[in-house]
Amino acid sequence: MKKTFVTLSKLQEITERHPTPFHLYDERGIEENAERLKAAFSWNAGFREYFAVKATPTPAILKLLQKHGCGVDCASMTELIMSEKCGFKGGDVMFSSNDTPDEEFVKAAQLGAIINLDDVTHIAALRSLTGIPKKICCRFNPGGAFEIANKIMDNPGDAKYGMTREQIFEAFRELKALGAEEFGLHAFLASNTVSNDYYPVLAAQLFRLAVDLKRAVGANITFINLSGGVGVPYLPEQQPNDIMVIGEGVRRVYEEILGPAGMDDIAIFTEMGRFMLAPYGCLVTRAIREKHIYKEYIGVDACACDLMRPALYGAYHHITVMGRDGIDKSGAPADHTYDVTGSLCENNDKFAVDRALPKIDVGDLLVIHDTGAHGRSMGYNYNGKLRSGEILLRADGSFELIRRAETAEDYFATVVW
Ligand SMILES: *Cc1c(COP(=O)(O)O)cnc(C)c1O
């Protein structure tokens, strides 16, 4: 059974001050997880997590991770600006973008960010815009399918990202000739992997490529960025990843491949979003309508504009019915079947379809789990719906609004009447 990190009585306290819907984040969970990650890679002196800003672009969250040593991974102008305003600078920032506009290269270079080139043609672009920095990274795409133990995890061959093996060699040669002195390698080959083997298998590929690049080009490779892709168990029956086992797995291939090549001073970087935040955020919403036609519907006050994943990819998000007015339903038997819907004029605006849940009454609070990453950040404004705010539940039980809900004025701010 999936547990909520917040109790019904705490939610009632919060909703007296801040009406539903809102995304709620668990400070203690975020901090403990960030420390576990550091412990898992403590064998690597240069290890650093660069939190993928797109997952949760909220300054209070970025600053919380910053306290635990994290940098940031950006892919757009506003992500760069937000990171700068939060005090990240220079080597605290990875810029792993693709189809990159000129002005974003310029901004990243001004910040002193580590630029991760998605394509070999970006070398000429960057050279003419800002010159080639001393420290640079290239993104690799091996093509084909990414398999772990004969199971296909994802299809890099269909992905728009990164350079082919031949292009990486060409890029390193060209960059070296243009004055680059420190090189990094990056790849993101499978998404939301609930497997302790993803990082070790990916790392082994990148480590072997690094050895080949050092031999062929004489490049000084100082870091390898395993990027994101480490998943979380959205389904209650899934076993979570064990980050300690993952860290050990990467250490094993590091010693096996980089050790004999005399390259065991390479720093490991990660760019995780989902693993860092998803389980430590939830969408809190209230049942406002019920409807009985060919199916049983419960209408809530949140909609796909607050959480797009179910509508977009049919993603499963667990729901706990919390109850109301002292009626705690969080442990009640799931003896009803509902579609839980938002109010968009789109039939895919359903947080759950044919879901077994306890009886829901109008007024009940519902917690939609695992929305801490790629939740609020994917929100949009279809049907003129306004996106919800965000609240941080502190380790001491206090809570703080860290982003207010949108207002009609926000929605109208860009139009010309
Ligand atoms: C999205 C993304 C990440 C984070 O991915 P998660 O699956 O959230 O860990 C990291 N790096 C890059 C380049 C990305 O595009």
PDB file of N, CA and C and ligand atoms in Angstrom, residues 52 54-55 73 96 116 139 161 186 188 191-192 227-230 271-275 373-374, ligand 1:
ATOM      1  N   ALA A  52      17.436  18.241 -12.531  1.00  0.00           N
ATOM      2  CA  ALA A  52      16.811  18.642 -13.800  1.00  0.00           C
ATOM      3  C   ALA A  52      15.679  19.631 -13.493  1.00  0.00           C
ATOM      4  N   LYS A  54      13.569  21.227 -15.167  1.00  0.00           N
ATOM      5  CA  LYS A  54      12.258  21.076 -15.822  1.00  0.00           C
ATOM      6  C   LYS A  54      11.286  20.241 -14.999  1.00  0.00           C
ATOM      7  N   ALA A  55      11.820  19.356 -14.144  1.00  0.00           N
ATOM      8  CA  ALA A  55      10.949  18.473 -13.353  1.00  0.00           C
ATOM      9  C   ALA A  55      10.144  19.270 -12.330  1.00  0.00           C
ATOM     10  N   ASP A  73      20.428  21.350 -13.748  1.00  0.00           N
ATOM     11  CA  ASP A  73      20.513  21.064 -15.177  1.00  0.00           C
ATOM     12  C   ASP A  73      19.415  21.847 -15.866  1.00  0.00           C
ATOM     13  N   SER A  96      22.084  21.232 -20.604  1.00  0.00           N
ATOM     14  CA  SER A  96      21.861  20.073 -21.484  1.00  0.00           C
ATOM     15  C   SER A  96      20.622  20.324 -22.319  1.00  0.00           C
ATOM     16  N   ASN A 116      26.578  21.301 -22.659  1.00  0.00           N
ATOM     17  CA  ASN A 116      26.502  19.930 -23.155  1.00  0.00           C
ATOM     18  C   ASN A 116      25.980  20.007 -24.584  1.00  0.00           C
ATOM     19  N   ARG A 139      26.892  15.062 -25.936  1.00  0.00           N
ATOM     20  CA  ARG A 139      25.828  14.100 -25.660  1.00  0.00           C
ATOM     21  C   ARG A 139      25.863  12.974 -26.689  1.00  0.00           C
ATOM     22  N   TYR A 161      17.932  13.046 -29.706  1.00  0.00           N
ATOM     23  CA  TYR A 161      19.047  13.591 -28.932  1.00  0.00           C
ATOM     24  C   TYR A 161      20.412  12.998 -29.293  1.00  0.00           C
ATOM     25  N   HIS A 186      27.924  12.562 -21.976  1.00  0.00           N
ATOM     26  CA  HIS A 186      26.576  12.533 -21.417  1.00  0.00           C
ATOM     27  C   HIS A 186      25.705  11.635 -22.280  1.00  0.00           C
ATOM     28  N   PHE A 188      21.377   9.995 -22.199  1.00  0.00           N
ATOM     29  CA  PHE A 188      20.094   9.725 -21.530  1.00  0.00           C
ATOM     30  C   PHE A 188      19.391   8.717 -22.446  1.00  0.00           C
ATOM     31  N   SER A 191      13.906   6.218 -20.047  1.00  0.00           N
ATOM     32  CA  SER A 191      13.200   7.078 -19.114  1.00  0.00           C
ATOM     33  C   SER A 191      12.446   6.258 -18.065  1.00  0.00           C
ATOM     34  N   ASN A 192      12.332   6.793 -16.873  1.00  0.00           N
ATOM     35  CA  ASN A 192      11.584   6.168 -15.769  1.00  0.00           C
ATOM     36  C   ASN A 192      11.893   4.674 -15.625  1.00  0.00           C
ATOM     37  N   SER A 227      23.065  11.554 -16.530  1.00  0.00           N
ATOM     38  CA  SER A 227      21.791  12.209 -16.818  1.00  0.00           C
ATOM     39  C   SER A 227      20.652  11.690 -15.932  1.00  0.00           C
ATOM     40  N   GLY A 228      19.419  11.742 -16.446  1.00  0.00           N
ATOM     41  CA  GLY A 228      18.258  11.313 -15.651  1.00  0.00           C
ATOM     42  C   GLY A 228      17.839   9.902 -16.022  1.00  0.00           C
ATOM     43  N   GLY A 229      16.567   9.613 -15.832  1.00  0.00           N
ATOM     44  CA  GLY A 229      16.050   8.321 -16.275  1.00  0.00           C
ATOM     45  C   GLY A 229      15.862   7.294 -15.173  1.00  0.00           C
ATOM     46  N   VAL A 230      16.389   7.580 -13.978  1.00  0.00           N
ATOM     47  CA  VAL A 230      16.145   6.660 -12.861  1.00  0.00           C
ATOM     48  C   VAL A 230      14.707   6.902 -12.382  1.00  0.00           C
ATOM     49  N   GLU A 271      21.812  13.870 -13.456  1.00  0.00           N
ATOM     50  CA  GLU A 271      20.861  14.963 -13.765  1.00  0.00           C
ATOM     51  C   GLU A 271      19.463  14.462 -13.511  1.00  0.00           C
ATOM     52  N   MET A 272      19.222  13.937 -12.324  1.00  0.00           N
ATOM     53  CA  MET A 272      17.921  13.331 -12.091  1.00  0.00           C
ATOM     54  C   MET A 272      16.870  14.382 -11.729  1.00  0.00           C
ATOM     55  N   GLY A 273      15.672  14.153 -12.191  1.00  0.00           N
ATOM     56  CA  GLY A 273      14.538  14.976 -11.814  1.00  0.00           C
ATOM     57  C   GLY A 273      13.554  14.107 -11.050  1.00  0.00           C
ATOM     58  N   ARG A 274      13.011  13.119 -11.775  1.00  0.00           N
ATOM     59  CA  ARG A 274      11.966  12.261 -11.225  1.00  0.00           C
ATOM     60  C   ARG A 274      12.382  11.595  -9.906  1.00  0.00           C
ATOM     61  N   PHE A 275      13.574  10.990  -9.911  1.00  0.00           N
ATOM     62  CA  PHE A 275      13.996  10.260  -8.707  1.00  0.00           C
ATOM     63  C   PHE A 275      14.156  11.207  -7.508  1.00  0.00           C
ATOM     64  N   ALA A 373       7.591  15.617  -9.440  1.00  0.00           N
ATOM     65  CA  ALA A 373       8.390  15.902 -10.642  1.00  0.00           C
ATOM     66  C   ALA A 373       7.501  15.745 -11.858  1.00  0.00           C
ATOM     67  N   HIS A 374       7.704  16.599 -12.869  1.00  0.00           N
ATOM     68  CA  HIS A 374       6.911  16.540 -14.095  1.00  0.00           C
ATOM     69  C   HIS A 374       5.410  16.586 -13.766  1.00  0.00           C
TER      70      HIS A 374
HETATM   71  C1  LIG B   1      14.357  15.336 -18.531  1.00  0.00           C
HETATM   72  C2  LIG B   1      15.826  15.312 -18.424  1.00  0.00           C
HETATM   73  C3  LIG B   1      16.444  14.917 -17.228  1.00  0.00           C
HETATM   74  C4  LIG B   1      15.680  14.409 -16.026  1.00  0.00           C
HETATM   75  O1  LIG B   1      15.026  13.237 -16.294  1.00  0.00           O
HETATM   76  P1  LIG B   1      14.278  12.403 -15.137  1.00  0.00           P
HETATM   77  O2  LIG B   1      13.689  11.267 -15.873  1.00  0.00           O
HETATM   78  O3  LIG B   1      13.300  13.323 -14.525  1.00  0.00           O
HETATM   79  O4  LIG B   1      15.319  11.976 -14.177  1.00  0.00           O
HETATM   80  C5  LIG B   1      17.814  14.975 -17.174  1.00  0.00           C
HETATM   81  N1  LIG B   1      18.563  15.392 -18.225  1.00  0.00           N
HETATM   82  C6  LIG B   1      18.002  15.780 -19.379  1.00  0.00           C
HETATM   83  C7  LIG B   1      18.872  16.253 -20.479  1.00  0.00           C
HETATM   84  C8  LIG B   1      16.623  15.742 -19.526  1.00  0.00           C
HETATM   85  O5  LIG B   1      16.072  16.106 -20.689  1.00  0.00           O
END
